Amino acid sequence: MLVNTVEMFKKAYAGKYAIGAFNVNNMELVQGIIEACIELRSPVILQASAGAIKYAGLTNIIALTKAAQEDSKKFIKGGLPIALNLDHGDSFESCKLCIDSGFTSIMIDASHYDFAKNVELTKKVVDYARRVGGKNPSKPKYISVEAELGRLAGIEDNIDVSEADSAFTDPREVSEFVKQTGVDSLAIAIGTSHGAFKFKGEPKLRYDILEQIQSLVPGFPLVLHGASSVPQKYLDIITKYGGDVSGARGVPEALLKKATSLGVSKINIDSDLRMAFTAGIREFTAQNPSNFDPRSYLKHAREYVKELVKDKILNVLGSDNKV
Ligand code: G3H
Ligand code: 13P
Ligand code: ZN
C-alpha cells in the first residue's frame, strides 16, 4: 500500500534528514529509483507532473508505483514506504482527479496567484482531500497536501518563469498561509530554480529566509523544489557522446545538505534524473552502434538512475537506513 507523507516528514524532521521526491515518467525511472531506495533502505516519494501524466497516462503512473511498492515486499517486510505525489497540480480539477485515482499526496501550486487567491485555491484542494481521505493524519487513507508560497524561476511545465517573475518566499506570510489553508507541507523559494540551468554566478541560497520560516513554524515540513545538482559525471558523458548541455549548472550538494540540516524535509529532483538517463542512453548507443534492443540501452540508463539516486540518498538526503 502506498503511504502519505505525514509520517515520513515527521521522522525526517526529527532525524534531520530529508525525503527525496523524484519525478517519474516511465517504468525504468521508477525501477531505478526504487532499486536504490530498497538497497539503502530509504523511504521515498515518487511524483508525477501534468507532463508525466500526459506522457505515460494516469493509470500507468499509478500502476507502476503500486507495482514497485508490491515488488519491494520481496526485500523489505511490508515493503518500502512509497508516497505518490502530484507535482505542481495547477487546478482544482487536476488535483481532484489524482485524489480520486489513488494518489496519496497532492501538490497544488497556486504560487503564481496573489496571496488571497493562493489561499483560496489551496484550501479548496485541502478541503477536498480531507473529504475523501479524512482528517486524521495517522490514518492510511489521509491524503497529504503540499502548496507553494513564493515563486521559483526556471522551467515549469515547459513555461519559462523569468527571474523577474520569481520571488523569494516572504516569511511574514507563512504562518497565516499554513493556518488558513491547513496544508501539510510548504514549498518555499530561497534561490533554487527548476531545470538544469540554475545559476549564472555563484550558487547561493537564502538560508536567512529558511531560518526565519523555521522559527515561525518550527517542525512544519518545508519543501525545496528545483534541487537538482547537475552532476559533472553525466554532463561529461552527454557531452562526450554528442549532446550539448553547455552552461548547465545545479545547486551544489553541500548547499542542499545545509538546507536539510536547517529543517527542509522534502527535496525535489527531476533534471538530474533526466541527465543520468540521457547519459546512459547516449553512452550505450554510441558504444554499441549495432545494438538496437531498447532493453539494452534502457537497462544502462536505469543503472545510471539507480547510481544517481544512491548518491542523493547518501550525500544529500541522509535518508539511508530509515526503513
Ligand atoms: O517542476 C517541474 C518538474 O521538473 C516537472 O517537469 O513538467 O517537464 O514534467 P515536467
Ligand atoms: P529540478 O529541475 O531541479 O530537478 O527540480 C525538480 C522539481 O522541483 C520538481 O517539482
Ligand atoms: Zn518543482
mmCIF file of C-alpha atoms and ligand atoms in Angstrom:
data_model
loop_
_atom_site.group_PDB
_atom_site.id
_atom_site.type_symbol
_atom_site.label_atom_id
_atom_site.label_comp_id
_atom_site.label_asym_id
_atom_site.label_seq_id
_atom_site.Cartn_x
_atom_site.Cartn_y
_atom_site.Cartn_z
ATOM 1 C CA MET A 1 0.000 0.000 0.000
ATOM 2 C CA LEU A 2 1.200 3.498 -0.786
ATOM 3 C CA VAL A 3 1.556 5.883 2.156
ATOM 4 C CA ASN A 4 1.004 9.595 2.632
ATOM 5 C CA THR A 5 3.904 11.878 3.560
ATOM 6 C CA VAL A 6 2.908 12.795 7.135
ATOM 7 C CA GLU A 7 4.832 10.096 8.982
ATOM 8 C CA MET A 8 7.779 10.342 6.573
ATOM 9 C CA PHE A 9 8.185 14.065 7.227
ATOM 10 C CA LYS A 10 7.745 13.745 10.986
ATOM 11 C CA LYS A 11 10.556 11.205 11.180
ATOM 12 C CA ALA A 12 12.729 13.113 8.707
ATOM 13 C CA TYR A 13 12.435 16.354 10.656
ATOM 14 C CA ALA A 14 13.220 14.628 13.955
ATOM 15 C CA GLY A 15 16.169 12.776 12.394
ATOM 16 C CA LYS A 16 17.456 15.844 10.491
ATOM 17 C CA TYR A 17 17.317 14.191 7.097
ATOM 18 C CA ALA A 18 15.142 14.801 4.024
ATOM 19 C CA ILE A 19 12.919 12.646 1.838
ATOM 20 C CA GLY A 20 13.801 12.584 -1.845
ATOM 21 C CA ALA A 21 10.911 13.339 -4.195
ATOM 22 C CA PHE A 22 11.833 12.008 -7.608
ATOM 23 C CA ASN A 23 9.889 12.766 -10.798
ATOM 24 C CA VAL A 24 8.904 9.724 -12.802
ATOM 25 C CA ASN A 25 7.708 9.372 -16.378
ATOM 26 C CA ASN A 26 8.308 5.729 -17.240
ATOM 27 C CA MET A 27 8.975 2.258 -15.869
ATOM 28 C CA GLU A 28 12.769 2.438 -15.948
ATOM 29 C CA LEU A 29 12.838 5.627 -13.869
ATOM 30 C CA VAL A 30 10.527 4.056 -11.282
ATOM 31 C CA GLN A 31 12.617 0.885 -11.156
ATOM 32 C CA GLY A 32 15.992 2.649 -10.948
ATOM 33 C CA ILE A 33 14.798 4.908 -8.123
ATOM 34 C CA ILE A 34 13.130 2.124 -6.165
ATOM 35 C CA GLU A 35 16.070 -0.291 -6.516
ATOM 36 C CA ALA A 36 18.328 2.380 -4.989
ATOM 37 C CA CYS A 37 15.856 3.032 -2.157
ATOM 38 C CA ILE A 38 15.481 -0.661 -1.384
ATOM 39 C CA GLU A 39 19.238 -1.200 -1.327
ATOM 40 C CA LEU A 40 19.787 1.745 1.016
ATOM 41 C CA ARG A 41 16.516 1.283 2.920
ATOM 42 C CA SER A 42 15.290 4.794 2.234
ATOM 43 C CA PRO A 43 11.664 5.994 2.231
ATOM 44 C CA VAL A 44 10.783 7.830 -0.964
ATOM 45 C CA ILE A 45 8.256 9.996 -2.771
ATOM 46 C CA LEU A 46 7.619 9.321 -6.452
ATOM 47 C CA GLN A 47 5.957 12.236 -8.158
ATOM 48 C CA ALA A 48 4.294 12.883 -11.474
ATOM 49 C CA SER A 49 3.797 16.245 -13.159
ATOM 50 C CA ALA A 50 0.980 17.059 -15.574
ATOM 51 C CA GLY A 51 3.511 16.406 -18.333
ATOM 52 C CA ALA A 52 4.355 12.971 -16.908
ATOM 53 C CA ILE A 53 0.673 12.092 -16.691
ATOM 54 C CA LYS A 54 0.134 13.246 -20.260
ATOM 55 C CA TYR A 55 3.124 11.200 -21.445
ATOM 56 C CA ALA A 56 2.634 7.937 -19.560
ATOM 57 C CA GLY A 57 -1.069 8.087 -18.687
ATOM 58 C CA LEU A 58 -2.506 8.366 -15.195
ATOM 59 C CA THR A 59 -3.296 4.657 -14.969
ATOM 60 C CA ASN A 60 0.261 3.698 -15.850
ATOM 61 C CA ILE A 61 1.836 6.099 -13.357
ATOM 62 C CA ILE A 62 -0.323 4.718 -10.558
ATOM 63 C CA ALA A 63 0.114 1.092 -11.615
ATOM 64 C CA LEU A 64 3.904 1.412 -11.896
ATOM 65 C CA THR A 65 4.134 2.970 -8.443
ATOM 66 C CA LYS A 66 1.881 0.356 -6.849
ATOM 67 C CA ALA A 67 3.787 -2.444 -8.604
ATOM 68 C CA ALA A 68 7.083 -1.066 -7.282
ATOM 69 C CA GLN A 69 5.686 -0.998 -3.737
ATOM 70 C CA GLU A 70 4.401 -4.561 -4.110
ATOM 71 C CA ASP A 71 7.737 -5.800 -5.529
ATOM 72 C CA SER A 72 9.650 -4.162 -2.683
ATOM 73 C CA LYS A 73 7.987 -6.603 -0.258
ATOM 74 C CA LYS A 74 10.435 -9.247 -1.503
ATOM 75 C CA PHE A 75 13.211 -7.287 0.151
ATOM 76 C CA ILE A 76 11.602 -5.326 2.999
ATOM 77 C CA LYS A 77 8.914 -6.552 5.367
ATOM 78 C CA GLY A 78 5.687 -4.724 4.475
ATOM 79 C CA GLY A 79 7.520 -3.121 1.570
ATOM 80 C CA LEU A 80 9.218 0.229 1.099
ATOM 81 C CA PRO A 81 7.321 3.340 2.281
ATOM 82 C CA ILE A 82 6.428 4.995 -1.046
ATOM 83 C CA ALA A 83 4.170 8.039 -1.452
ATOM 84 C CA LEU A 84 2.790 9.045 -4.839
ATOM 85 C CA ASN A 85 2.603 12.816 -5.218
ATOM 86 C CA LEU A 86 1.090 15.018 -7.916
ATOM 87 C CA ASP A 87 3.813 17.554 -8.719
ATOM 88 C CA HIS A 88 2.706 21.142 -9.417
ATOM 89 C CA GLY A 89 -1.022 20.476 -9.696
ATOM 90 C CA ASP A 90 -2.288 23.614 -11.410
ATOM 91 C CA SER A 91 -6.045 23.437 -10.904
ATOM 92 C CA PHE A 92 -8.650 22.046 -8.528
ATOM 93 C CA GLU A 93 -9.754 19.620 -11.270
ATOM 94 C CA SER A 94 -6.283 18.118 -11.846
ATOM 95 C CA CYS A 95 -5.812 17.675 -8.083
ATOM 96 C CA LYS A 96 -9.293 16.151 -7.696
ATOM 97 C CA LEU A 97 -8.607 13.642 -10.456
ATOM 98 C CA CYS A 98 -5.396 12.457 -8.774
ATOM 99 C CA ILE A 99 -7.062 12.328 -5.339
ATOM 100 C CA ASP A 100 -9.919 10.280 -6.781
ATOM 101 C CA SER A 101 -7.474 7.998 -8.605
ATOM 102 C CA GLY A 102 -5.339 6.935 -5.638
ATOM 103 C CA PHE A 103 -2.503 9.451 -5.235
ATOM 104 C CA THR A 104 -1.509 9.676 -1.571
ATOM 105 C CA SER A 105 -0.137 13.185 -1.796
ATOM 106 C CA ILE A 106 -1.043 16.246 -3.865
ATOM 107 C CA MET A 107 0.751 19.461 -4.599
ATOM 108 C CA ILE A 108 -1.455 22.376 -5.529
ATOM 109 C CA ASP A 109 0.757 25.071 -6.987
ATOM 110 C CA ALA A 110 -1.144 28.342 -6.926
ATOM 111 C CA SER A 111 2.022 30.310 -6.247
ATOM 112 C CA HIS A 112 1.588 32.445 -9.369
ATOM 113 C CA TYR A 113 -1.588 33.953 -7.881
ATOM 114 C CA ASP A 114 -1.693 36.600 -5.190
ATOM 115 C CA PHE A 115 -1.819 35.530 -1.542
ATOM 116 C CA ALA A 116 -5.617 35.554 -1.250
ATOM 117 C CA LYS A 117 -6.176 33.502 -4.409
ATOM 118 C CA ASN A 118 -3.333 31.118 -3.485
ATOM 119 C CA VAL A 119 -5.024 30.559 -0.103
ATOM 120 C CA GLU A 120 -8.445 30.114 -1.707
ATOM 121 C CA LEU A 121 -7.396 27.517 -4.280
ATOM 122 C CA THR A 122 -5.087 25.665 -1.887
ATOM 123 C CA LYS A 123 -7.833 25.489 0.744
ATOM 124 C CA LYS A 124 -10.294 24.164 -1.821
ATOM 125 C CA VAL A 125 -7.895 21.276 -2.577
ATOM 126 C CA VAL A 126 -7.196 20.650 1.124
ATOM 127 C CA ASP A 127 -10.933 20.545 1.873
ATOM 128 C CA TYR A 128 -11.491 18.033 -0.909
ATOM 129 C CA ALA A 129 -8.541 15.891 0.196
ATOM 130 C CA ARG A 130 -9.968 15.827 3.733
ATOM 131 C CA ARG A 131 -13.431 14.925 2.430
ATOM 132 C CA VAL A 132 -12.002 11.929 0.567
ATOM 133 C CA GLY A 133 -9.184 10.873 2.903
ATOM 134 C CA GLY A 134 -10.482 12.053 6.260
ATOM 135 C CA LYS A 135 -8.965 14.468 8.750
ATOM 136 C CA ASN A 136 -6.775 12.122 10.773
ATOM 137 C CA PRO A 137 -3.158 12.315 9.555
ATOM 138 C CA SER A 138 -2.264 8.995 11.117
ATOM 139 C CA LYS A 139 -4.931 7.100 9.152
ATOM 140 C CA PRO A 140 -3.586 5.438 5.981
ATOM 141 C CA LYS A 141 -6.262 6.931 3.736
ATOM 142 C CA TYR A 142 -5.330 10.518 4.718
ATOM 143 C CA ILE A 143 -4.052 12.462 1.706
ATOM 144 C CA SER A 144 -1.267 14.960 2.250
ATOM 145 C CA VAL A 145 -1.334 18.316 0.521
ATOM 146 C CA GLU A 146 1.663 20.490 -0.384
ATOM 147 C CA ALA A 147 1.376 24.105 -1.514
ATOM 148 C CA GLU A 148 3.852 26.769 -2.610
ATOM 149 C CA LEU A 149 4.433 30.275 -1.339
ATOM 150 C CA GLY A 150 6.883 32.460 -3.268
ATOM 151 C CA ARG A 151 7.773 31.653 -6.846
ATOM 152 C CA LEU A 152 10.749 29.757 -8.271
ATOM 153 C CA ALA A 153 12.436 30.786 -11.512
ATOM 154 C CA GLY A 154 13.087 28.258 -14.278
ATOM 155 C CA ILE A 155 11.113 25.866 -16.427
ATOM 156 C CA GLU A 156 7.751 24.640 -15.114
ATOM 157 C CA ASP A 157 5.592 22.537 -17.374
ATOM 158 C CA ASN A 158 7.506 23.917 -20.355
ATOM 159 C CA ILE A 159 6.734 27.501 -19.297
ATOM 160 C CA ASP A 160 9.816 29.593 -18.615
ATOM 161 C CA VAL A 161 9.337 31.588 -15.416
ATOM 162 C CA SER A 162 11.721 34.517 -15.807
ATOM 163 C CA GLU A 163 13.914 35.654 -12.936
ATOM 164 C CA ALA A 164 11.947 38.910 -12.891
ATOM 165 C CA ASP A 165 8.727 36.961 -12.232
ATOM 166 C CA SER A 166 10.262 34.842 -9.474
ATOM 167 C CA ALA A 167 10.046 35.882 -5.831
ATOM 168 C CA PHE A 168 11.519 34.656 -2.584
ATOM 169 C CA THR A 169 9.021 33.444 -0.018
ATOM 170 C CA ASP A 170 8.015 36.194 2.389
ATOM 171 C CA PRO A 171 8.405 34.665 5.872
ATOM 172 C CA ARG A 172 5.737 37.026 7.238
ATOM 173 C CA GLU A 173 3.099 35.281 5.116
ATOM 174 C CA VAL A 174 3.939 31.700 6.082
ATOM 175 C CA SER A 175 2.110 31.201 9.422
ATOM 176 C CA GLU A 176 -1.064 32.778 8.107
ATOM 177 C CA PHE A 177 -0.924 30.697 4.916
ATOM 178 C CA VAL A 178 -0.452 27.453 6.817
ATOM 179 C CA LYS A 179 -3.215 28.335 9.286
ATOM 180 C CA GLN A 180 -5.726 29.448 6.679
ATOM 181 C CA THR A 181 -5.183 26.548 4.267
ATOM 182 C CA GLY A 182 -4.491 23.578 6.552
ATOM 183 C CA VAL A 183 -1.747 22.258 4.241
ATOM 184 C CA ASP A 184 0.631 19.512 5.360
ATOM 185 C CA SER A 185 3.813 20.900 3.790
ATOM 186 C CA LEU A 186 5.009 24.031 2.053
ATOM 187 C CA ALA A 187 7.373 24.622 -0.863
ATOM 188 C CA ILE A 188 9.431 27.740 -0.330
ATOM 189 C CA ALA A 189 11.510 29.847 -2.701
ATOM 190 C CA ILE A 190 15.004 30.555 -1.327
ATOM 191 C CA GLY A 191 17.045 30.679 -4.534
ATOM 192 C CA THR A 192 16.645 27.284 -6.190
ATOM 193 C CA SER A 193 15.047 27.108 -9.638
ATOM 194 C CA HIS A 194 13.661 24.464 -11.965
ATOM 195 C CA GLY A 195 15.656 22.973 -14.815
ATOM 196 C CA ALA A 196 19.355 22.358 -15.419
ATOM 197 C CA PHE A 197 20.462 25.974 -15.891
ATOM 198 C CA LYS A 198 20.136 27.428 -12.442
ATOM 199 C CA PHE A 199 22.943 29.841 -11.684
ATOM 200 C CA LYS A 200 24.941 32.211 -13.847
ATOM 201 C CA GLY A 201 27.090 33.489 -10.995
ATOM 202 C CA GLU A 202 27.964 31.990 -7.622
ATOM 203 C CA PRO A 203 25.280 29.482 -6.442
ATOM 204 C CA LYS A 204 23.645 30.898 -3.334
ATOM 205 C CA LEU A 205 20.630 30.010 -1.206
ATOM 206 C CA ARG A 206 18.851 32.382 1.196
ATOM 207 C CA TYR A 207 19.331 30.448 4.428
ATOM 208 C CA ASP A 208 18.274 33.556 6.330
ATOM 209 C CA ILE A 209 14.775 33.198 4.843
ATOM 210 C CA LEU A 210 14.737 29.474 5.600
ATOM 211 C CA GLU A 211 15.779 30.129 9.204
ATOM 212 C CA GLN A 212 13.148 32.817 9.654
ATOM 213 C CA ILE A 213 10.454 30.484 8.313
ATOM 214 C CA GLN A 214 11.685 27.685 10.565
ATOM 215 C CA SER A 215 11.475 29.873 13.625
ATOM 216 C CA LEU A 216 7.921 30.923 12.725
ATOM 217 C CA VAL A 217 6.596 27.412 12.011
ATOM 218 C CA PRO A 218 9.016 25.101 13.845
ATOM 219 C CA GLY A 219 8.762 21.490 12.730
ATOM 220 C CA PHE A 220 6.432 22.254 9.834
ATOM 221 C CA PRO A 221 7.551 20.281 6.734
ATOM 222 C CA LEU A 222 9.296 22.563 4.241
ATOM 223 C CA VAL A 223 9.979 21.585 0.643
ATOM 224 C CA LEU A 224 12.746 22.546 -1.746
ATOM 225 C CA HIS A 225 11.866 22.398 -5.423
ATOM 226 C CA GLY A 226 14.459 22.883 -8.135
ATOM 227 C CA ALA A 227 17.041 20.951 -6.149
ATOM 228 C CA SER A 228 18.989 19.138 -8.860
ATOM 229 C CA SER A 229 22.768 19.433 -8.675
ATOM 230 C CA VAL A 230 23.615 18.675 -12.325
ATOM 231 C CA PRO A 231 26.387 16.144 -11.611
ATOM 232 C CA GLN A 232 29.538 16.622 -13.665
ATOM 233 C CA LYS A 233 29.752 12.896 -14.467
ATOM 234 C CA TYR A 234 26.543 12.872 -16.525
ATOM 235 C CA LEU A 235 27.299 16.259 -18.101
ATOM 236 C CA ASP A 236 30.634 14.863 -19.291
ATOM 237 C CA ILE A 237 29.102 11.675 -20.709
ATOM 238 C CA ILE A 238 26.335 13.587 -22.510
ATOM 239 C CA THR A 239 28.908 15.974 -23.983
ATOM 240 C CA LYS A 240 31.344 13.176 -24.901
ATOM 241 C CA TYR A 241 28.660 11.374 -26.884
ATOM 242 C CA GLY A 242 27.367 14.294 -28.916
ATOM 243 C CA GLY A 243 24.966 16.136 -26.612
ATOM 244 C CA ASP A 244 25.086 19.848 -25.938
ATOM 245 C CA VAL A 245 24.186 20.965 -22.447
ATOM 246 C CA SER A 246 26.759 23.698 -22.110
ATOM 247 C CA GLY A 247 26.090 26.114 -19.292
ATOM 248 C CA ALA A 248 24.110 23.574 -17.251
ATOM 249 C CA ARG A 249 24.601 24.242 -13.556
ATOM 250 C CA GLY A 250 22.814 22.939 -10.472
ATOM 251 C CA VAL A 251 22.670 23.511 -6.732
ATOM 252 C CA PRO A 252 25.880 22.159 -5.172
ATOM 253 C CA GLU A 253 25.206 19.182 -2.911
ATOM 254 C CA ALA A 254 26.760 20.935 0.094
ATOM 255 C CA LEU A 255 24.174 23.730 -0.151
ATOM 256 C CA LEU A 256 21.328 21.209 -0.182
ATOM 257 C CA LYS A 257 22.798 19.378 2.796
ATOM 258 C CA LYS A 258 22.864 22.632 4.712
ATOM 259 C CA ALA A 259 19.207 23.267 3.820
ATOM 260 C CA THR A 260 18.374 19.789 5.127
ATOM 261 C CA SER A 261 20.251 20.470 8.352
ATOM 262 C CA LEU A 262 18.141 23.639 8.723
ATOM 263 C CA GLY A 263 14.909 21.657 8.551
ATOM 264 C CA VAL A 264 13.966 21.064 4.897
ATOM 265 C CA SER A 265 12.053 17.767 4.806
ATOM 266 C CA LYS A 266 11.480 17.170 1.075
ATOM 267 C CA ILE A 267 13.899 17.681 -1.790
ATOM 268 C CA ASN A 268 12.595 17.570 -5.389
ATOM 269 C CA ILE A 269 14.769 16.106 -8.113
ATOM 270 C CA ASP A 270 13.880 15.799 -11.760
ATOM 271 C CA SER A 271 16.576 17.331 -14.004
ATOM 272 C CA ASP A 272 19.346 15.117 -12.563
ATOM 273 C CA LEU A 273 17.289 12.002 -13.358
ATOM 274 C CA ARG A 274 16.889 13.211 -16.921
ATOM 275 C CA MET A 275 20.632 13.795 -17.207
ATOM 276 C CA ALA A 276 21.548 10.388 -15.788
ATOM 277 C CA PHE A 277 19.010 8.661 -18.043
ATOM 278 C CA THR A 278 20.138 10.532 -21.154
ATOM 279 C CA ALA A 279 23.815 9.908 -20.342
ATOM 280 C CA GLY A 280 23.089 6.184 -20.106
ATOM 281 C CA ILE A 281 21.304 6.046 -23.449
ATOM 282 C CA ARG A 282 23.870 8.190 -25.267
ATOM 283 C CA GLU A 283 26.786 6.219 -23.877
ATOM 284 C CA PHE A 284 25.323 2.806 -24.610
ATOM 285 C CA THR A 285 24.118 3.554 -28.110
ATOM 286 C CA ALA A 286 27.407 5.271 -29.038
ATOM 287 C CA GLN A 287 29.473 2.369 -27.714
ATOM 288 C CA ASN A 288 27.229 -0.309 -29.204
ATOM 289 C CA PRO A 289 26.199 1.068 -32.594
ATOM 290 C CA SER A 290 24.802 -2.207 -33.880
ATOM 291 C CA ASN A 291 22.614 -2.904 -30.837
ATOM 292 C CA PHE A 292 19.017 -1.794 -31.345
ATOM 293 C CA ASP A 293 17.372 -3.647 -28.485
ATOM 294 C CA PRO A 294 15.695 -0.989 -26.260
ATOM 295 C CA ARG A 295 16.168 -3.269 -23.261
ATOM 296 C CA SER A 296 19.930 -2.914 -23.571
ATOM 297 C CA TYR A 297 20.174 0.867 -23.569
ATOM 298 C CA LEU A 298 17.243 1.395 -21.190
ATOM 299 C CA LYS A 299 18.885 -1.013 -18.760
ATOM 300 C CA HIS A 300 22.070 1.063 -18.860
ATOM 301 C CA ALA A 301 20.034 4.255 -18.349
ATOM 302 C CA ARG A 302 18.222 2.608 -15.416
ATOM 303 C CA GLU A 303 21.580 1.710 -13.837
ATOM 304 C CA TYR A 304 22.652 5.361 -14.007
ATOM 305 C CA VAL A 305 19.359 6.445 -12.431
ATOM 306 C CA LYS A 306 19.954 3.977 -9.613
ATOM 307 C CA GLU A 307 23.524 5.224 -9.136
ATOM 308 C CA LEU A 308 22.309 8.840 -9.071
ATOM 309 C CA VAL A 309 19.580 8.144 -6.506
ATOM 310 C CA LYS A 310 22.020 6.256 -4.271
ATOM 311 C CA ASP A 311 24.321 9.266 -4.396
ATOM 312 C CA LYS A 312 21.421 11.560 -3.427
ATOM 313 C CA ILE A 313 20.388 9.360 -0.524
ATOM 314 C CA LEU A 314 23.920 9.095 0.844
ATOM 315 C CA ASN A 315 25.320 12.545 0.066
ATOM 316 C CA VAL A 316 22.355 14.919 0.097
ATOM 317 C CA LEU A 317 19.294 13.481 1.833
ATOM 318 C CA GLY A 318 20.778 11.296 4.580
ATOM 319 C CA SER A 319 17.698 9.074 4.320
ATOM 320 C CA ASP A 320 19.545 5.707 4.253
ATOM 321 C CA ASN A 321 18.725 3.058 6.838
ATOM 322 C CA LYS A 322 15.495 4.756 7.881
ATOM 323 C CA VAL A 323 13.227 1.825 6.969
HETATM 324 O O1 G3H B 1 8.943 21.122 -11.664
HETATM 325 C C1 G3H B 1 8.873 20.635 -12.779
HETATM 326 C C2 G3H B 1 9.268 19.232 -12.980
HETATM 327 O O2 G3H B 1 10.639 19.159 -13.290
HETATM 328 C C3 G3H B 1 8.390 18.556 -13.992
HETATM 329 O O3 G3H B 1 8.762 18.846 -15.288
HETATM 330 O O4 G3H B 1 6.549 19.374 -16.295
HETATM 331 O O5 G3H B 1 8.510 18.749 -17.736
HETATM 332 O O6 G3H B 1 7.390 17.016 -16.315
HETATM 333 P P1 G3H B 1 7.731 18.477 -16.490
HETATM 334 P P1 13P B 2 14.884 20.191 -10.799
HETATM 335 O O1 13P B 2 14.586 20.757 -12.136
HETATM 336 O O2 13P B 2 15.967 20.980 -10.110
HETATM 337 O O3 13P B 2 15.205 18.747 -10.842
HETATM 338 O O4 13P B 2 13.573 20.367 -9.888
HETATM 339 C C1 13P B 2 12.533 19.443 -9.965
HETATM 340 C C2 13P B 2 11.318 19.880 -9.234
HETATM 341 O O5 13P B 2 11.301 20.795 -8.459
HETATM 342 C C3 13P B 2 10.097 19.103 -9.479
HETATM 343 O O6 13P B 2 8.997 19.646 -8.838
HETATM 344 ZN ZN ZN B 3 9.012 21.778 -8.723
#
